Amino acid sequence: MKHLAQPLLALLLVCVPAVPSAAVAAPPPLPEAELVPGGVALLTVEGPADQAPRVTFEDKRVLVVRAADHWLAVVGIPLSQPPGPAVARVQDGTSAGRALSFQVTDKQYTVQRLTVAPGKVDLSAPDLARVNKEQPHIHAAMATYSDALPATLQLLPPVAGVRSSSYGSRRVFNNEARNPHSGMDIAADLGTPIHAAADARVLDTGDYFFNGNTVILDHGHGFLTMYCHLSEIGVHPGEEVRAGAVIGKVGATGRVTGPHLHFGVALNTTFVDPALFLPPPPPPPPATHEPTG
Ligand code: ZN
């Protein structure tokens, strides 16, 4: 019987019907939708296949992909978005554009109290000057909307390690309230290789006051990933990288409590919950210390 298995398998392979060539567009693999502040909305937009609609949210250009017989706007919802009705706009020749309404549900994020070096919270004048110079540069990079359409919106975990669920948590550093956490912290040892979460072009690298050594990857259409606190940066701006390529090493640079990777995912210039783009995490090991920053 064993000998029969192989020819039978070959026959089965031959008999698999060919995929019809008629253009029923399959969308790139998509993130999980979650209509909350910090989540992602997938909104249907009707329109001809040969003309991608131009969609904006809060005046920022939105990623749009073709799915079967319609378009899908993949909207990043800012953490600052109030719960309730929200409206994206489809450019249709009118000044306001056609409204694409959706409903944002409230989500309660936790409060996280962290202790870091005092100089990383109450900034000296030179540090403040440095931050004031760096922030516009980082914001400009994050506002990039390039032409190449991402092949996928599902990401590879950039490092193996325990993922925090602290995205969105309100941060209190040394008893002083600061901006909510805009990414996912993944615990990993110093020097652990960090991998590109998807095919990309390296948009920016730098050593920044809060983020430490940083790499920003551009996956196209405003879909960006950010890797912070690196001990070493392994790529240069303009370089093309494939999914899984090593782009640097885990470190503890910038405002941190210990070595880890801060992983940010952005759509339409807003950082959203990276968990929506990643495969489910492996079961957690017994209690671990989880450094953050
Ligand atoms: Zn972080």
mmCIF file of N, CA, C and O in Angstrom, residues 23-27 44-50 65-72:
data_model
loop_
_atom_site.group_PDB
_atom_site.id
_atom_site.type_symbol
_atom_site.label_atom_id
_atom_site.label_comp_id
_atom_site.label_asym_id
_atom_site.label_seq_id
_atom_site.Cartn_x
_atom_site.Cartn_y
_atom_site.Cartn_z
ATOM 1 N N ALA A 23 -9.723 38.377 -13.162
ATOM 2 C CA ALA A 23 -9.162 39.216 -12.101
ATOM 3 C C ALA A 23 -10.125 39.425 -10.933
ATOM 4 O O ALA A 23 -10.831 40.411 -10.854
ATOM 5 N N VAL A 24 -10.181 38.448 -10.039
ATOM 6 C CA VAL A 24 -10.831 38.668 -8.750
ATOM 7 C C VAL A 24 -9.677 38.946 -7.794
ATOM 8 O O VAL A 24 -8.945 38.056 -7.407
ATOM 9 N N ALA A 25 -9.493 40.217 -7.487
ATOM 10 C CA ALA A 25 -8.297 40.609 -6.734
ATOM 11 C C ALA A 25 -8.362 40.092 -5.317
ATOM 12 O O ALA A 25 -9.357 40.258 -4.627
ATOM 13 N N ALA A 26 -7.301 39.412 -4.913
ATOM 14 C CA ALA A 26 -7.184 39.019 -3.509
ATOM 15 C C ALA A 26 -6.451 40.146 -2.797
ATOM 16 O O ALA A 26 -5.426 40.607 -3.276
ATOM 17 N N PRO A 27 -6.987 40.607 -1.674
ATOM 18 C CA PRO A 27 -6.293 41.682 -0.975
ATOM 19 C C PRO A 27 -5.021 41.148 -0.333
ATOM 20 O O PRO A 27 -4.917 39.948 -0.096
ATOM 21 N N THR A 44 -15.167 49.485 3.667
ATOM 22 C CA THR A 44 -15.443 49.195 2.261
ATOM 23 C C THR A 44 -15.699 50.488 1.492
ATOM 24 O O THR A 44 -16.448 51.347 1.946
ATOM 25 N N VAL A 45 -15.041 50.592 0.355
ATOM 26 C CA VAL A 45 -15.266 51.730 -0.542
ATOM 27 C C VAL A 45 -15.588 51.161 -1.915
ATOM 28 O O VAL A 45 -14.794 50.412 -2.485
ATOM 29 N N GLU A 46 -16.776 51.496 -2.444
ATOM 30 C CA GLU A 46 -17.148 51.024 -3.782
ATOM 31 C C GLU A 46 -16.398 51.846 -4.820
ATOM 32 O O GLU A 46 -16.130 53.030 -4.608
ATOM 33 N N GLY A 47 -16.073 51.190 -5.929
ATOM 34 C CA GLY A 47 -15.411 51.939 -7.002
ATOM 35 C C GLY A 47 -14.780 50.990 -7.991
ATOM 36 O O GLY A 47 -14.545 49.823 -7.684
ATOM 37 N N PRO A 48 -14.519 51.499 -9.223
ATOM 38 C CA PRO A 48 -13.956 50.643 -10.265
ATOM 39 C C PRO A 48 -12.561 50.136 -9.905
ATOM 40 O O PRO A 48 -11.802 50.831 -9.226
ATOM 41 N N ALA A 49 -12.251 48.922 -10.407
ATOM 42 C CA ALA A 49 -10.999 48.257 -10.048
ATOM 43 C C ALA A 49 -9.777 49.026 -10.527
ATOM 44 O O ALA A 49 -8.707 48.919 -9.947
ATOM 45 N N ASP A 50 -9.940 49.799 -11.610
ATOM 46 C CA ASP A 50 -8.761 50.448 -12.190
ATOM 47 C C ASP A 50 -8.506 51.837 -11.605
ATOM 48 O O ASP A 50 -7.644 52.565 -12.071
ATOM 49 N N VAL A 65 -6.560 49.219 -0.272
ATOM 50 C CA VAL A 65 -6.222 48.011 -1.030
ATOM 51 C C VAL A 65 -7.465 47.502 -1.755
ATOM 52 O O VAL A 65 -8.598 47.799 -1.358
ATOM 53 N N ARG A 66 -7.237 46.750 -2.834
ATOM 54 C CA ARG A 66 -8.340 46.160 -3.583
ATOM 55 C C ARG A 66 -8.682 44.806 -2.984
ATOM 56 O O ARG A 66 -7.781 43.996 -2.725
ATOM 57 N N ALA A 67 -9.965 44.548 -2.751
ATOM 58 C CA ALA A 67 -10.403 43.270 -2.192
ATOM 59 C C ALA A 67 -11.623 42.804 -2.971
ATOM 60 O O ALA A 67 -12.671 43.438 -2.901
ATOM 61 N N ALA A 68 -11.467 41.716 -3.731
ATOM 62 C CA ALA A 68 -12.561 41.182 -4.555
ATOM 63 C C ALA A 68 -13.133 42.294 -5.430
ATOM 64 O O ALA A 68 -12.415 42.857 -6.241
ATOM 65 N N ASP A 69 -14.402 42.673 -5.196
ATOM 66 C CA ASP A 69 -15.033 43.632 -6.108
ATOM 67 C C ASP A 69 -15.148 45.028 -5.505
ATOM 68 O O ASP A 69 -15.971 45.827 -5.914
ATOM 69 N N HIS A 70 -14.362 45.299 -4.484
ATOM 70 C CA HIS A 70 -14.435 46.628 -3.876
ATOM 71 C C HIS A 70 -13.049 47.038 -3.373
ATOM 72 O O HIS A 70 -12.102 46.265 -3.468
ATOM 73 N N TRP A 71 -12.978 48.227 -2.827
ATOM 74 C CA TRP A 71 -11.746 48.701 -2.197
ATOM 75 C C TRP A 71 -11.916 48.664 -0.691
ATOM 76 O O TRP A 71 -13.038 48.716 -0.185
ATOM 77 N N LEU A 72 -10.804 48.562 0.005
ATOM 78 C CA LEU A 72 -10.832 48.589 1.467
ATOM 79 C C LEU A 72 -9.890 49.688 1.946
ATOM 80 O O LEU A 72 -8.709 49.681 1.597
#
